[in-house]
Amino acid sequence: LPDAPEWLADAITGGTVVAFGHRSSCFRVCADALGKRSYGPDDVADALEKVLAHPEKNLDGDAAAAAWLATQAQAHANVVAPGGDPCDGPYPEPHLAIAKLVLVLAVMTKLDIKRIEYRETNGSCLGVLLHAPLWA
């Protein structure tokens, strides 16, 4: 990854980055594995270790691993996305969980992001910017 533009690097320094997405978001995978919606790089590394330590770590379509991720998401839904999706049904894209965790950790490390605050959203990214309750 190239270096962040100066304006972005300045905005990230000393602050929390708000990340948004729905159930298949890489940020949601981190939150589900950790059971919290605010996390730092060390937390993401812990989440990656949790997924890799699972006996069914080959998340390549393996039903047992997908079921484990679904159980994690259901157990933490009230913390990760209060008032949002109850996380019923199969976990989306379980075969990409490891790649998503690695991506989040790499970006946080490269951009020196100290903390991410996950907010559940679904739909228009422009709408997210205008929806005041997400920024309270």
PDB file of C-alpha atoms in Angstrom:
ATOM      1  CA  LEU A   1       0.000   0.000   0.000  1.00  0.00           C
ATOM      2  CA  PRO A   2       1.233   3.505  -0.728  1.00  0.00           C
ATOM      3  CA  ASP A   3       1.509   6.017   2.088  1.00  0.00           C
ATOM      4  CA  ALA A   4      -1.708   7.752   3.077  1.00  0.00           C
ATOM      5  CA  PRO A   5      -2.188  11.302   1.807  1.00  0.00           C
ATOM      6  CA  GLU A   6      -1.224  13.894   4.416  1.00  0.00           C
ATOM      7  CA  TRP A   7      -4.818  14.964   5.084  1.00  0.00           C
ATOM      8  CA  LEU A   8      -5.809  11.367   5.832  1.00  0.00           C
ATOM      9  CA  ALA A   9      -2.765  10.644   7.980  1.00  0.00           C
ATOM     10  CA  ASP A  10      -3.484  13.807   9.984  1.00  0.00           C
ATOM     11  CA  ALA A  11      -7.143  12.854  10.443  1.00  0.00           C
ATOM     12  CA  ILE A  12      -6.260   9.367  11.683  1.00  0.00           C
ATOM     13  CA  THR A  13      -3.577  10.489  14.144  1.00  0.00           C
ATOM     14  CA  GLY A  14      -4.824  10.351  17.695  1.00  0.00           C
ATOM     15  CA  GLY A  15      -8.402   9.532  16.806  1.00  0.00           C
ATOM     16  CA  THR A  16     -10.745   6.645  16.358  1.00  0.00           C
ATOM     17  CA  VAL A  17     -11.663   5.580  12.834  1.00  0.00           C
ATOM     18  CA  VAL A  18     -15.322   4.766  12.257  1.00  0.00           C
ATOM     19  CA  ALA A  19     -15.752   1.706  10.043  1.00  0.00           C
ATOM     20  CA  PHE A  20     -19.110   0.609   8.762  1.00  0.00           C
ATOM     21  CA  GLY A  21     -20.672  -2.289   6.929  1.00  0.00           C
ATOM     22  CA  HIS A  22     -23.138  -5.110   7.273  1.00  0.00           C
ATOM     23  CA  ARG A  23     -22.716  -8.785   8.127  1.00  0.00           C
ATOM     24  CA  SER A  24     -20.162  -9.559   5.411  1.00  0.00           C
ATOM     25  CA  SER A  25     -17.981  -6.526   6.220  1.00  0.00           C
ATOM     26  CA  CYS A  26     -14.381  -7.250   7.190  1.00  0.00           C
ATOM     27  CA  PHE A  27     -14.907  -4.905  10.152  1.00  0.00           C
ATOM     28  CA  ARG A  28     -17.934  -6.937  11.256  1.00  0.00           C
ATOM     29  CA  VAL A  29     -15.934 -10.182  11.098  1.00  0.00           C
ATOM     30  CA  CYS A  30     -13.455  -8.630  13.574  1.00  0.00           C
ATOM     31  CA  ALA A  31     -16.250  -7.429  15.829  1.00  0.00           C
ATOM     32  CA  ASP A  32     -17.982 -10.813  15.753  1.00  0.00           C
ATOM     33  CA  ALA A  33     -14.815 -12.737  16.593  1.00  0.00           C
ATOM     34  CA  LEU A  34     -13.985 -10.334  19.438  1.00  0.00           C
ATOM     35  CA  GLY A  35     -17.454  -9.703  20.802  1.00  0.00           C
ATOM     36  CA  LYS A  36     -16.958  -5.944  20.787  1.00  0.00           C
ATOM     37  CA  ARG A  37     -17.308  -3.166  18.272  1.00  0.00           C
ATOM     38  CA  SER A  38     -14.307  -1.062  19.258  1.00  0.00           C
ATOM     39  CA  TYR A  39     -10.908  -2.602  18.713  1.00  0.00           C
ATOM     40  CA  GLY A  40      -7.235  -1.941  18.033  1.00  0.00           C
ATOM     41  CA  PRO A  41      -4.613  -3.804  16.001  1.00  0.00           C
ATOM     42  CA  ASP A  42      -3.719  -6.142  18.886  1.00  0.00           C
ATOM     43  CA  ASP A  43      -7.391  -7.076  19.192  1.00  0.00           C
ATOM     44  CA  VAL A  44      -7.554  -7.882  15.466  1.00  0.00           C
ATOM     45  CA  ALA A  45      -4.457 -10.079  15.826  1.00  0.00           C
ATOM     46  CA  ASP A  46      -6.243 -11.858  18.712  1.00  0.00           C
ATOM     47  CA  ALA A  47      -9.334 -12.341  16.530  1.00  0.00           C
ATOM     48  CA  LEU A  48      -7.153 -13.832  13.810  1.00  0.00           C
ATOM     49  CA  GLU A  49      -5.605 -16.202  16.345  1.00  0.00           C
ATOM     50  CA  LYS A  50      -9.084 -17.246  17.519  1.00  0.00           C
ATOM     51  CA  VAL A  51     -10.152 -18.106  13.993  1.00  0.00           C
ATOM     52  CA  LEU A  52      -6.880 -19.885  13.203  1.00  0.00           C
ATOM     53  CA  ALA A  53      -7.038 -21.835  16.478  1.00  0.00           C
ATOM     54  CA  HIS A  54     -10.482 -23.200  15.691  1.00  0.00           C
ATOM     55  CA  PRO A  55     -10.319 -26.942  14.987  1.00  0.00           C
ATOM     56  CA  GLU A  56     -12.059 -26.349  11.668  1.00  0.00           C
ATOM     57  CA  LYS A  57      -9.666 -23.588  10.625  1.00  0.00           C
ATOM     58  CA  ASN A  58     -10.003 -24.452   6.965  1.00  0.00           C
ATOM     59  CA  LEU A  59     -12.934 -22.065   6.540  1.00  0.00           C
ATOM     60  CA  ASP A  60     -13.129 -23.043   2.910  1.00  0.00           C
ATOM     61  CA  GLY A  61     -16.805 -23.866   2.872  1.00  0.00           C
ATOM     62  CA  ASP A  62     -16.545 -26.067   5.957  1.00  0.00           C
ATOM     63  CA  ALA A  63     -19.947 -26.256   7.621  1.00  0.00           C
ATOM     64  CA  ALA A  64     -18.506 -26.629  11.148  1.00  0.00           C
ATOM     65  CA  ALA A  65     -16.400 -23.479  10.866  1.00  0.00           C
ATOM     66  CA  ALA A  66     -19.285 -21.540   9.350  1.00  0.00           C
ATOM     67  CA  ALA A  67     -21.489 -22.699  12.221  1.00  0.00           C
ATOM     68  CA  TRP A  68     -18.854 -21.547  14.740  1.00  0.00           C
ATOM     69  CA  LEU A  69     -18.719 -18.083  13.149  1.00  0.00           C
ATOM     70  CA  ALA A  70     -22.526 -17.922  13.111  1.00  0.00           C
ATOM     71  CA  THR A  71     -22.616 -18.827  16.818  1.00  0.00           C
ATOM     72  CA  GLN A  72     -20.056 -16.100  17.574  1.00  0.00           C
ATOM     73  CA  ALA A  73     -22.098 -13.542  15.647  1.00  0.00           C
ATOM     74  CA  GLN A  74     -25.357 -14.505  17.361  1.00  0.00           C
ATOM     75  CA  ALA A  75     -23.754 -14.420  20.815  1.00  0.00           C
ATOM     76  CA  HIS A  76     -22.358 -10.925  20.269  1.00  0.00           C
ATOM     77  CA  ALA A  77     -25.080  -9.342  18.109  1.00  0.00           C
ATOM     78  CA  ASN A  78     -26.475  -7.213  20.934  1.00  0.00           C
ATOM     79  CA  VAL A  79     -23.000  -5.759  21.593  1.00  0.00           C
ATOM     80  CA  VAL A  80     -21.679  -5.533  18.044  1.00  0.00           C
ATOM     81  CA  ALA A  81     -24.831  -4.191  16.395  1.00  0.00           C
ATOM     82  CA  PRO A  82     -27.350  -3.156  19.047  1.00  0.00           C
ATOM     83  CA  GLY A  83     -30.809  -2.886  17.573  1.00  0.00           C
ATOM     84  CA  GLY A  84     -29.546  -4.235  14.268  1.00  0.00           C
ATOM     85  CA  ASP A  85     -29.474  -7.530  12.463  1.00  0.00           C
ATOM     86  CA  PRO A  86     -30.127 -10.447  14.875  1.00  0.00           C
ATOM     87  CA  CYS A  87     -27.646 -12.539  12.854  1.00  0.00           C
ATOM     88  CA  ASP A  88     -30.069 -15.326  12.084  1.00  0.00           C
ATOM     89  CA  GLY A  89     -29.087 -17.719   9.358  1.00  0.00           C
ATOM     90  CA  PRO A  90     -25.730 -18.836   8.002  1.00  0.00           C
ATOM     91  CA  TYR A  91     -22.623 -16.734   8.446  1.00  0.00           C
ATOM     92  CA  PRO A  92     -21.873 -14.834   5.222  1.00  0.00           C
ATOM     93  CA  GLU A  93     -18.671 -15.732   3.377  1.00  0.00           C
ATOM     94  CA  PRO A  94     -16.991 -17.861   6.081  1.00  0.00           C
ATOM     95  CA  HIS A  95     -14.309 -18.865   3.572  1.00  0.00           C
ATOM     96  CA  LEU A  96     -13.146 -15.210   3.523  1.00  0.00           C
ATOM     97  CA  ALA A  97     -12.974 -14.680   7.310  1.00  0.00           C
ATOM     98  CA  ILE A  98      -9.203 -15.139   7.582  1.00  0.00           C
ATOM     99  CA  ALA A  99      -8.513 -12.925   4.561  1.00  0.00           C
ATOM    100  CA  LYS A 100     -10.789 -10.201   5.957  1.00  0.00           C
ATOM    101  CA  LEU A 101      -9.053 -10.227   9.334  1.00  0.00           C
ATOM    102  CA  VAL A 102      -5.633 -10.056   7.661  1.00  0.00           C
ATOM    103  CA  LEU A 103      -6.823  -7.150   5.487  1.00  0.00           C
ATOM    104  CA  VAL A 104      -8.076  -5.145   8.477  1.00  0.00           C
ATOM    105  CA  LEU A 105      -4.851  -5.787  10.402  1.00  0.00           C
ATOM    106  CA  ALA A 106      -2.687  -4.811   7.404  1.00  0.00           C
ATOM    107  CA  VAL A 107      -4.570  -1.547   6.812  1.00  0.00           C
ATOM    108  CA  MET A 108      -4.544  -0.651  10.513  1.00  0.00           C
ATOM    109  CA  THR A 109      -0.817  -1.314  10.662  1.00  0.00           C
ATOM    110  CA  LYS A 110       0.020   0.553   7.448  1.00  0.00           C
ATOM    111  CA  LEU A 111      -2.070   3.619   8.322  1.00  0.00           C
ATOM    112  CA  ASP A 112      -1.154   3.473  12.023  1.00  0.00           C
ATOM    113  CA  ILE A 113      -4.815   3.269  13.039  1.00  0.00           C
ATOM    114  CA  LYS A 114      -4.972   2.879  16.807  1.00  0.00           C
ATOM    115  CA  ARG A 115      -8.670   2.115  17.125  1.00  0.00           C
ATOM    116  CA  ILE A 116     -11.665   1.246  14.969  1.00  0.00           C
ATOM    117  CA  GLU A 117     -15.262   1.762  16.039  1.00  0.00           C
ATOM    118  CA  TYR A 118     -17.561  -0.507  14.022  1.00  0.00           C
ATOM    119  CA  ARG A 119     -21.069   0.715  13.144  1.00  0.00           C
ATOM    120  CA  GLU A 120     -23.546  -1.604  11.493  1.00  0.00           C
ATOM    121  CA  THR A 121     -25.025  -0.216   8.297  1.00  0.00           C
ATOM    122  CA  ASN A 122     -26.631  -1.580   5.202  1.00  0.00           C
ATOM    123  CA  GLY A 123     -27.130   0.326   2.027  1.00  0.00           C
ATOM    124  CA  SER A 124     -25.971   3.685   0.804  1.00  0.00           C
ATOM    125  CA  CYS A 125     -22.575   4.886   1.961  1.00  0.00           C
ATOM    126  CA  LEU A 126     -23.701   8.468   1.335  1.00  0.00           C
ATOM    127  CA  GLY A 127     -26.705   7.799   3.518  1.00  0.00           C
ATOM    128  CA  VAL A 128     -24.393   6.786   6.349  1.00  0.00           C
ATOM    129  CA  LEU A 129     -22.836  10.249   6.319  1.00  0.00           C
ATOM    130  CA  LEU A 130     -26.250  11.873   6.676  1.00  0.00           C
ATOM    131  CA  HIS A 131     -27.714   9.559   9.326  1.00  0.00           C
ATOM    132  CA  ALA A 132     -27.022  11.469  12.570  1.00  0.00           C
ATOM    133  CA  PRO A 133     -27.645   8.581  15.041  1.00  0.00           C
ATOM    134  CA  LEU A 134     -24.566   6.763  13.682  1.00  0.00           C
ATOM    135  CA  TRP A 135     -22.336   9.648  14.737  1.00  0.00           C
ATOM    136  CA  ALA A 136     -23.743  10.178  18.231  1.00  0.00           C
TER     137      ALA A 136
END
